[in-house]
PDB file of C-alpha atoms in Angstrom:
ATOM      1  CA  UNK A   8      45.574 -59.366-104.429  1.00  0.00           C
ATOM      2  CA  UNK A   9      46.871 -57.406-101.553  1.00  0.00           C
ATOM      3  CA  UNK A  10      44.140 -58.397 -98.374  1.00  0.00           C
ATOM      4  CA  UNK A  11      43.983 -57.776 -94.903  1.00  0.00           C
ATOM      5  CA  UNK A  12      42.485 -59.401 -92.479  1.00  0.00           C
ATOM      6  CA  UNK A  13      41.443 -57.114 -89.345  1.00  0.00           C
ATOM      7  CA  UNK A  14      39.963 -59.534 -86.424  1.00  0.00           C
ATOM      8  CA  UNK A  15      42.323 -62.307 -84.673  1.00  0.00           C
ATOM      9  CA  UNK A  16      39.751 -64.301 -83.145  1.00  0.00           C
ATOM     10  CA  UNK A  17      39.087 -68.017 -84.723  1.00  0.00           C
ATOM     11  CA  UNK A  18      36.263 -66.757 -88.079  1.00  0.00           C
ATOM     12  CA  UNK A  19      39.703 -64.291 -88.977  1.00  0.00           C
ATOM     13  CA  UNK A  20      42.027 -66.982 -88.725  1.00  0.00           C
ATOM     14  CA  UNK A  21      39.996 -68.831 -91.276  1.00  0.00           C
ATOM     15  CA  UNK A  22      39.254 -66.612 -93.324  1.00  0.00           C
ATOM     16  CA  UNK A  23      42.891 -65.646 -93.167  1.00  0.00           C
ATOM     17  CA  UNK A  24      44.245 -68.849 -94.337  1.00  0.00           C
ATOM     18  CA  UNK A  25      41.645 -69.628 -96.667  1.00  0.00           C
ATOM     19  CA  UNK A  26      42.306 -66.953 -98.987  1.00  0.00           C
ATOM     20  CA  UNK A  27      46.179 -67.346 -98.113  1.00  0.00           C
ATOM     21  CA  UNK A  28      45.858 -70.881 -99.950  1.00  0.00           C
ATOM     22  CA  UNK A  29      43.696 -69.636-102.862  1.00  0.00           C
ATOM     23  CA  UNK A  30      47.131 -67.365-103.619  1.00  0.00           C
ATOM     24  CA  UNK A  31      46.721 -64.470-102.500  1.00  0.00           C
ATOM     25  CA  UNK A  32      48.785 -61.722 -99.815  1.00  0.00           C
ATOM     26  CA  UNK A  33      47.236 -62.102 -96.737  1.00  0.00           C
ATOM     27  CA  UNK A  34      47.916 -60.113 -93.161  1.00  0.00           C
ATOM     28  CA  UNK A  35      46.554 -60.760 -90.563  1.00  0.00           C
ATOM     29  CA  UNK A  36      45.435 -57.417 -88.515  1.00  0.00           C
ATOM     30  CA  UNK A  37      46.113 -57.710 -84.875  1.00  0.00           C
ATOM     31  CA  UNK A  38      46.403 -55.554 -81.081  1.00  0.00           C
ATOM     32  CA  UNK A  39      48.771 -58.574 -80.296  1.00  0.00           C
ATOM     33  CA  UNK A  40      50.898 -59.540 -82.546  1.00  0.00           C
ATOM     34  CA  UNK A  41      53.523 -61.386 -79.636  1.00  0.00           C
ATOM     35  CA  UNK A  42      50.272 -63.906 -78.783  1.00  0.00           C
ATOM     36  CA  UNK A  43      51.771 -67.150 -78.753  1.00  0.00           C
ATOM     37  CA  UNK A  44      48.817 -68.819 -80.140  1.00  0.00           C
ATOM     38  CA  UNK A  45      48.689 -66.473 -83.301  1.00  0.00           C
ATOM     39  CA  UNK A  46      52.509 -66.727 -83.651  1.00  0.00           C
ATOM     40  CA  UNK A  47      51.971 -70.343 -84.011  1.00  0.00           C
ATOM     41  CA  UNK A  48      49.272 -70.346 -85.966  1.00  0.00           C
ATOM     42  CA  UNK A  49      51.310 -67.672 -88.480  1.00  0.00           C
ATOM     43  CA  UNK A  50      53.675 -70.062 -88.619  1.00  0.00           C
ATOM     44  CA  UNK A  51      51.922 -72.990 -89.383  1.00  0.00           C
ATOM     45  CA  UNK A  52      49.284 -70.823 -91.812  1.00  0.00           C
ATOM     46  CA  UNK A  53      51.764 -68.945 -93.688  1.00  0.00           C
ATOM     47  CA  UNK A  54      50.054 -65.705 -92.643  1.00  0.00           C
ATOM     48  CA  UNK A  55      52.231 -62.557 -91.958  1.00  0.00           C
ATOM     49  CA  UNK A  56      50.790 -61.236 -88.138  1.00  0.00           C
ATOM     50  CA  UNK A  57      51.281 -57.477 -88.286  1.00  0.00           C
ATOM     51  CA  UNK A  58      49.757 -54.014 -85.871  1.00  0.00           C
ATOM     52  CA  UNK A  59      45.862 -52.878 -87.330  1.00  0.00           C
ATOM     53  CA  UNK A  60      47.998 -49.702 -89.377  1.00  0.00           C
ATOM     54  CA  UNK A  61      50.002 -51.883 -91.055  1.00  0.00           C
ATOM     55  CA  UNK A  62      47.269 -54.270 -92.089  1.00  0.00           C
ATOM     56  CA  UNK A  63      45.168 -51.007 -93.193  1.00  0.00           C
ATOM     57  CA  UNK A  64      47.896 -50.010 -95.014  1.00  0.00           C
ATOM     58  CA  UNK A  65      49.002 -53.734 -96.841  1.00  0.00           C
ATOM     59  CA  UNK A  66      45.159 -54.150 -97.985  1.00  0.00           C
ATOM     60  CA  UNK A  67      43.595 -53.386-101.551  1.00  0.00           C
ATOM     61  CA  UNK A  68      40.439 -55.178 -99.959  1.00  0.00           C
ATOM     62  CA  UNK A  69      40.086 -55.460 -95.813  1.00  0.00           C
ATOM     63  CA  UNK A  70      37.903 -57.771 -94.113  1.00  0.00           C
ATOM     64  CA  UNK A  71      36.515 -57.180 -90.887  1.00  0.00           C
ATOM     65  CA  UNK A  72      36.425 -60.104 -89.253  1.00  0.00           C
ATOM     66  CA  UNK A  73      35.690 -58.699 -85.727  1.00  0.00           C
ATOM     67  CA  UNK A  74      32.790 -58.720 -83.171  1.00  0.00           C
ATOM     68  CA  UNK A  75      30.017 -56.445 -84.529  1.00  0.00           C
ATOM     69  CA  UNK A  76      29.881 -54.457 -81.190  1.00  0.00           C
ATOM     70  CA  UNK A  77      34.017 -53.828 -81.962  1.00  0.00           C
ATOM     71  CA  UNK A  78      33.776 -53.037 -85.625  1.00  0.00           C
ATOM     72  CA  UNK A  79      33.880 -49.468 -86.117  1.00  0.00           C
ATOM     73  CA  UNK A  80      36.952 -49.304 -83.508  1.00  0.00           C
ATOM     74  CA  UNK A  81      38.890 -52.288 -85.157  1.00  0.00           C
ATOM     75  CA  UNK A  82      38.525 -50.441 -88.457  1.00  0.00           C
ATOM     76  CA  UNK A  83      39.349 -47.240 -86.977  1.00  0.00           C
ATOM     77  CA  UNK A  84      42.758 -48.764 -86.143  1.00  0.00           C
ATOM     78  CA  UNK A  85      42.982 -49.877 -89.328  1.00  0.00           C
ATOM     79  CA  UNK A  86      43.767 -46.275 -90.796  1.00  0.00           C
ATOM     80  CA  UNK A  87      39.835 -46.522 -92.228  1.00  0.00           C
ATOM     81  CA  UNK A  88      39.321 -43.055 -91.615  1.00  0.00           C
ATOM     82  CA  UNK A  89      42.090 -41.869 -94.202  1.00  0.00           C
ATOM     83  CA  UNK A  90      41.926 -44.791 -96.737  1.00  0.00           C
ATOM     84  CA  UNK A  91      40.236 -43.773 -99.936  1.00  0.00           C
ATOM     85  CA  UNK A  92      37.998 -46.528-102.049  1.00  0.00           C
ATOM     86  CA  UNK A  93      39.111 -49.537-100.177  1.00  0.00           C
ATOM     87  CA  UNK A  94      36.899 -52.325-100.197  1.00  0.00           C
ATOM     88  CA  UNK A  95      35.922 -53.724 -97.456  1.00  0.00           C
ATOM     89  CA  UNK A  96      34.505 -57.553 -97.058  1.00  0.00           C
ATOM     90  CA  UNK A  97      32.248 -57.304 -94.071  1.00  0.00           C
ATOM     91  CA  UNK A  98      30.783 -60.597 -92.476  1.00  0.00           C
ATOM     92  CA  UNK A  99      30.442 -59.563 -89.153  1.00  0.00           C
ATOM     93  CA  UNK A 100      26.828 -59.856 -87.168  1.00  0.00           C
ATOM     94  CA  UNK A 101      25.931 -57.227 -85.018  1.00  0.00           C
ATOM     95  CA  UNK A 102      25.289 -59.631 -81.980  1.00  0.00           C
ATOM     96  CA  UNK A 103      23.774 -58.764 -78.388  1.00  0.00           C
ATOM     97  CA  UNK A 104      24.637 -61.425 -75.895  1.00  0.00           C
ATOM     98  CA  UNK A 105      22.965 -59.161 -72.635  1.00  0.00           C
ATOM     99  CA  UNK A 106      20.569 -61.035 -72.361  1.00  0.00           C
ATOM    100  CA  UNK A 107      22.359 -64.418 -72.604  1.00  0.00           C
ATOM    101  CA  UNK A 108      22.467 -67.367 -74.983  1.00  0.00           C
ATOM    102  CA  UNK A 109      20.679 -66.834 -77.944  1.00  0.00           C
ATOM    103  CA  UNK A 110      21.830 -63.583 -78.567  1.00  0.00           C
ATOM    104  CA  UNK A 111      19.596 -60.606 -80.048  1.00  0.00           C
ATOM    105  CA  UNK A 112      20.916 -58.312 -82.880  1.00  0.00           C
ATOM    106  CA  UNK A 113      22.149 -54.864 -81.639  1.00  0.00           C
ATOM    107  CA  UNK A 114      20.933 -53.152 -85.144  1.00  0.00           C
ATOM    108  CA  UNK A 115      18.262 -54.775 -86.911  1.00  0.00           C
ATOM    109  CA  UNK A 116      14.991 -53.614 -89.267  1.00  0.00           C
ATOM    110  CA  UNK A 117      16.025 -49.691 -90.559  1.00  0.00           C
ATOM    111  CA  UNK A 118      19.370 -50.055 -90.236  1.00  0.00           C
ATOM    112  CA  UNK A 119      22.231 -52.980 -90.373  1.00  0.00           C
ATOM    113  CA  UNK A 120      26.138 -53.359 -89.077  1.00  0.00           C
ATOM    114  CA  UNK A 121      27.308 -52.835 -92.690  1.00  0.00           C
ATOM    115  CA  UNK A 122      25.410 -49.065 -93.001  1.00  0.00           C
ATOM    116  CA  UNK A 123      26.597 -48.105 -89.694  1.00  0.00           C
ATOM    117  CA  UNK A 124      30.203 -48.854 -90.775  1.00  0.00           C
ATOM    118  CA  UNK A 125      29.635 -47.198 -94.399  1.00  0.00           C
ATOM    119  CA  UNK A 126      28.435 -43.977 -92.556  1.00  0.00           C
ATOM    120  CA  UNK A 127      31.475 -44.109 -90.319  1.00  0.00           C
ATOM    121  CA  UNK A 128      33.842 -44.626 -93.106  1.00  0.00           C
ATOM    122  CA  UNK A 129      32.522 -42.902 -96.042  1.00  0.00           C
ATOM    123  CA  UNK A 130      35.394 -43.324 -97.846  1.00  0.00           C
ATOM    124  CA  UNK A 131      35.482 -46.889 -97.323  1.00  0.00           C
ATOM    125  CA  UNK A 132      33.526 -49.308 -99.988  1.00  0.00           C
ATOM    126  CA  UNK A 133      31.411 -51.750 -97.701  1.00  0.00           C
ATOM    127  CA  UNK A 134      30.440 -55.221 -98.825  1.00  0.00           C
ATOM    128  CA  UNK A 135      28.167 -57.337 -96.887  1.00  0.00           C
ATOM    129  CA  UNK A 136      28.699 -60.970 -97.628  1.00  0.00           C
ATOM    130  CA  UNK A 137      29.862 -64.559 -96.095  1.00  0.00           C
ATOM    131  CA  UNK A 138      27.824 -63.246 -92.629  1.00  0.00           C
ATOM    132  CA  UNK A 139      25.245 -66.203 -93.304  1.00  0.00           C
ATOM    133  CA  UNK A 140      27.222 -69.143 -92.652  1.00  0.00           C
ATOM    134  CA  UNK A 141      29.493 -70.877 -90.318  1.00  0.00           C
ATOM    135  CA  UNK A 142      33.875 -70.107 -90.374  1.00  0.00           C
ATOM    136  CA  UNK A 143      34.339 -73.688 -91.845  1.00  0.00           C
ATOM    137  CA  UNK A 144      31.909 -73.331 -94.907  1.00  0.00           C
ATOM    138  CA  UNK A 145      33.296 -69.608 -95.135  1.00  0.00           C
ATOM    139  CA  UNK A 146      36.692 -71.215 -96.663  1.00  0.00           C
ATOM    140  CA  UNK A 147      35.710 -74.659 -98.010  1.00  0.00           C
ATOM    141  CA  UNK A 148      31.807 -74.393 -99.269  1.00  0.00           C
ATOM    142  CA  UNK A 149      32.588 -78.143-100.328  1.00  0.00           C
ATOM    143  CA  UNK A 150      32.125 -79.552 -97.452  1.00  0.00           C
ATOM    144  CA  UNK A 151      28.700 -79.549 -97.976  1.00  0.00           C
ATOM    145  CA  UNK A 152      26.641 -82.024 -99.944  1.00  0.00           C
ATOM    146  CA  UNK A 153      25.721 -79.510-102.900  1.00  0.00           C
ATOM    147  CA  UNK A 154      26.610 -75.730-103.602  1.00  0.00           C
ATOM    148  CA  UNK A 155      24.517 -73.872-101.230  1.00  0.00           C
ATOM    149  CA  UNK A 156      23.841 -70.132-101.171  1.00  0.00           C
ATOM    150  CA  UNK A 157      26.299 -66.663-100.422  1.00  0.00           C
ATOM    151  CA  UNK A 158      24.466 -62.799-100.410  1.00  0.00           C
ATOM    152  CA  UNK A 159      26.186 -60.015-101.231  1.00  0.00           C
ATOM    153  CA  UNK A 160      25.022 -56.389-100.933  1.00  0.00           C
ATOM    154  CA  UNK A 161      26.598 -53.068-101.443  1.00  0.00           C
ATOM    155  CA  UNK A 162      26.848 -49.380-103.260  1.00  0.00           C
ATOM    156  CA  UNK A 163      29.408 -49.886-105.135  1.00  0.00           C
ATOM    157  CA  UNK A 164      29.107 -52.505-107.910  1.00  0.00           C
ATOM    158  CA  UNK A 165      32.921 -52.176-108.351  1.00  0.00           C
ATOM    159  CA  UNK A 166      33.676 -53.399-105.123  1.00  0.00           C
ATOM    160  CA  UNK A 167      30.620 -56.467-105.152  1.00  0.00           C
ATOM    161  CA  UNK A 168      32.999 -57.329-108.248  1.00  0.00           C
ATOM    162  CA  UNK A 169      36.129 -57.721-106.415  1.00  0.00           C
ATOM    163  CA  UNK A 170      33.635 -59.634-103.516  1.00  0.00           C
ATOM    164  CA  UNK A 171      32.739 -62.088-105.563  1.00  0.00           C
ATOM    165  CA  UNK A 172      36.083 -62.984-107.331  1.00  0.00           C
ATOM    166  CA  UNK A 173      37.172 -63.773-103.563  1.00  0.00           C
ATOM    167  CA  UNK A 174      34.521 -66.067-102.805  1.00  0.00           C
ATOM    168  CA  UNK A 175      35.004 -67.541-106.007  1.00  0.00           C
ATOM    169  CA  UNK A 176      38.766 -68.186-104.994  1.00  0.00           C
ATOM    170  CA  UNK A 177      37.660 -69.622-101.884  1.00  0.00           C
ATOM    171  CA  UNK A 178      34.963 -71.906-104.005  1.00  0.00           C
ATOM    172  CA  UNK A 179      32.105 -70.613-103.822  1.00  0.00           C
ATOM    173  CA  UNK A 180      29.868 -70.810-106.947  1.00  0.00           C
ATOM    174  CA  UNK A 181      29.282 -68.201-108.802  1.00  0.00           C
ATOM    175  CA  UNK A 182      25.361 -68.981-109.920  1.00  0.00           C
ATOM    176  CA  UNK A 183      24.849 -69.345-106.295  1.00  0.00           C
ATOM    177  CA  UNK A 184      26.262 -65.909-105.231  1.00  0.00           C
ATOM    178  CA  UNK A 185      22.962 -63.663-104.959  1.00  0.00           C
ATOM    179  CA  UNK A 186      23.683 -59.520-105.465  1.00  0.00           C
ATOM    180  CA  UNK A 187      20.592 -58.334-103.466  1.00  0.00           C
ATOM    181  CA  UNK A 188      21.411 -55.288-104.609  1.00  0.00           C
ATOM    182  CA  UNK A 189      22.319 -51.881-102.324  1.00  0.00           C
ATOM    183  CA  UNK A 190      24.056 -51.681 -98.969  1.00  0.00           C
ATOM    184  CA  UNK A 191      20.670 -51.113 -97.124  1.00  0.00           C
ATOM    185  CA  UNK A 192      19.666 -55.039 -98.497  1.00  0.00           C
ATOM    186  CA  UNK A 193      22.350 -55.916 -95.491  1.00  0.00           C
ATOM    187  CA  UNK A 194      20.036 -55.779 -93.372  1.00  0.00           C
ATOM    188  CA  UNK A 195      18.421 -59.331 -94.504  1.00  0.00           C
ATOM    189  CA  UNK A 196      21.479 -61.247 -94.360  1.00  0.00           C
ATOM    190  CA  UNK A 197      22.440 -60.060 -91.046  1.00  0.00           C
ATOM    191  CA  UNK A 198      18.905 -60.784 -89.700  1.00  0.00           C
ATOM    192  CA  UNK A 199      19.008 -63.881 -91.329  1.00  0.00           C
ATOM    193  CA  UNK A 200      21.506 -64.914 -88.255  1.00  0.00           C
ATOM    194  CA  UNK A 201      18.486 -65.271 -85.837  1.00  0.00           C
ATOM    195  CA  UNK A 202      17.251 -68.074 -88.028  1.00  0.00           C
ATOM    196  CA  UNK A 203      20.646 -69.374 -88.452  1.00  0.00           C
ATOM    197  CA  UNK A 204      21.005 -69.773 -84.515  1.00  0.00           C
ATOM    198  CA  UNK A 205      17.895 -71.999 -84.264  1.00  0.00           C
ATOM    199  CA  UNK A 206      18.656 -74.032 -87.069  1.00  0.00           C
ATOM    200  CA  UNK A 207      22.336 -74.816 -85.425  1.00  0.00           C
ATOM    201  CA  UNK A 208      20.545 -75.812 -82.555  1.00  0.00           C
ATOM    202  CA  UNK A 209      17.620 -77.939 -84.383  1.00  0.00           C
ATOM    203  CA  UNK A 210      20.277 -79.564 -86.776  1.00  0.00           C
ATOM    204  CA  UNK A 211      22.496 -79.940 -83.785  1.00  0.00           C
ATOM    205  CA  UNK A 212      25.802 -78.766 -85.993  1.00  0.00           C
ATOM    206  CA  UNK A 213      27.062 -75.669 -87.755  1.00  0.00           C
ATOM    207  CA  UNK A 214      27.923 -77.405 -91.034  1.00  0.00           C
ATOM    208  CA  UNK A 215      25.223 -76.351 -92.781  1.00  0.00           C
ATOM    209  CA  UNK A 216      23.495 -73.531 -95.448  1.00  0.00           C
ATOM    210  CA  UNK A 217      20.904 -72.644 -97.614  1.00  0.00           C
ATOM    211  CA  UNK A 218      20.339 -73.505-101.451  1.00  0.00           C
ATOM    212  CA  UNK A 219      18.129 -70.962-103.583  1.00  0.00           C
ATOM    213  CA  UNK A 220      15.790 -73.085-105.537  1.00  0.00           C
ATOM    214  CA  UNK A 221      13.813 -71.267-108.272  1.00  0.00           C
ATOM    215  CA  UNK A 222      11.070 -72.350-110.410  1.00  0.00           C
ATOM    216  CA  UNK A 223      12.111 -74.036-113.830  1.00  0.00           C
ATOM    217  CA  UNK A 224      11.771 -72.122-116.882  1.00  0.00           C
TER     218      UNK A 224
END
């Protein structure tokens, strides 16, 4: 599959070359394409570097991989606007660091990141998933002692289709991949991150998740 990955920074990267390996055509979306540091790591990754258009125009499937605060922008530069039923993977976090270290969520309770970018981009098909869990366990789920637990919401069950096939190419289990159900159910997931944050700091490391444990039959 055809993906493009819009967002340079280090969760992009990942992502990136994690679905590079699992076979698929991957670009990398970028302002900066000349950065020495993601020339080298396109060299080393395998991972074409090429301008936001280009990427918008190279994906069947885009994933924004970019600050929440920069999202609708980085997508904008993407072509999103004109691009007609293209899915997009979001696991961003709409994060407010004004106040400092933790940071607050910039869109939380009535509305979420993901509905604010499917209102922008109409056209666009917005999945929320892979927001819940660190860049590492993003690409190689395991890491970790036992499968552990991905959420996926969205509109279109089409495009939560195509979602999960890619997590399942990056190894992700498939009877622990949980459809909450429409876009609006985003906004668990990305509140989820305020939990997330203090269970970094309990645990005192990022390699971790959660497991979905149900009653026995």
């Amino acid at each position: 599959m055809r993906i493009a990955v819009v967002g340079s920074g280090n969760v992009g990267r990942a992502v990136a070359a994690g679905l590079g390996r699992a076979g698929h055509d991957v670009v990398l979306g970028s302002r900066d394409t000349s950065r020495a540091e993601l020339v080298e790591w396109s060299a080393e990754s395998g991972v074409r570097l090429v301008a936001p258009a280009e990427a918008g125009r190279h994906g069947e499937v885009l994933v924004n991989a970019t600050p929440g605060d920069g999202s609708v922008d980085a997508l904008r530069a993407a072509g999103g606007a004109d691009l007609d039923g293209t899915v997009v993977l979001d696991l961003a976090n709409p994060l407010d660091f004004s106040s400092g270290f933790p940071p607050s969520l910039s869109v939380a309770n009535t509305d979420s990141l993901a509905e604010s970018l499917q209102r922008a981009f109409p056209r666009l098909r917005i999945v929320k998933a892979m927001n819940t869990v660190n860049l590492e366990v993003m690409v190689d789920p395991g890491r970790l002692a036992e499968p552990t637990a991905l959420f996926i919401a969205g509109d279109d069950q089409d495009a939560k289709t195509t979602v999960t096939e890619l997590l399942a190419d990056l190894g992700w289990q498939r009877d622990q991949l949980f459809d909450l159900g429409p876009l609006e159910a985003a906004r668990g997931p990305e509140a989820y991150f305020l939990l997330w944050i203090r269970l970094m700091q309990s645990l005192g490391t990022a390699d971790f998740n959660v497991r979905v444990v149900r009653m026995p039959s």
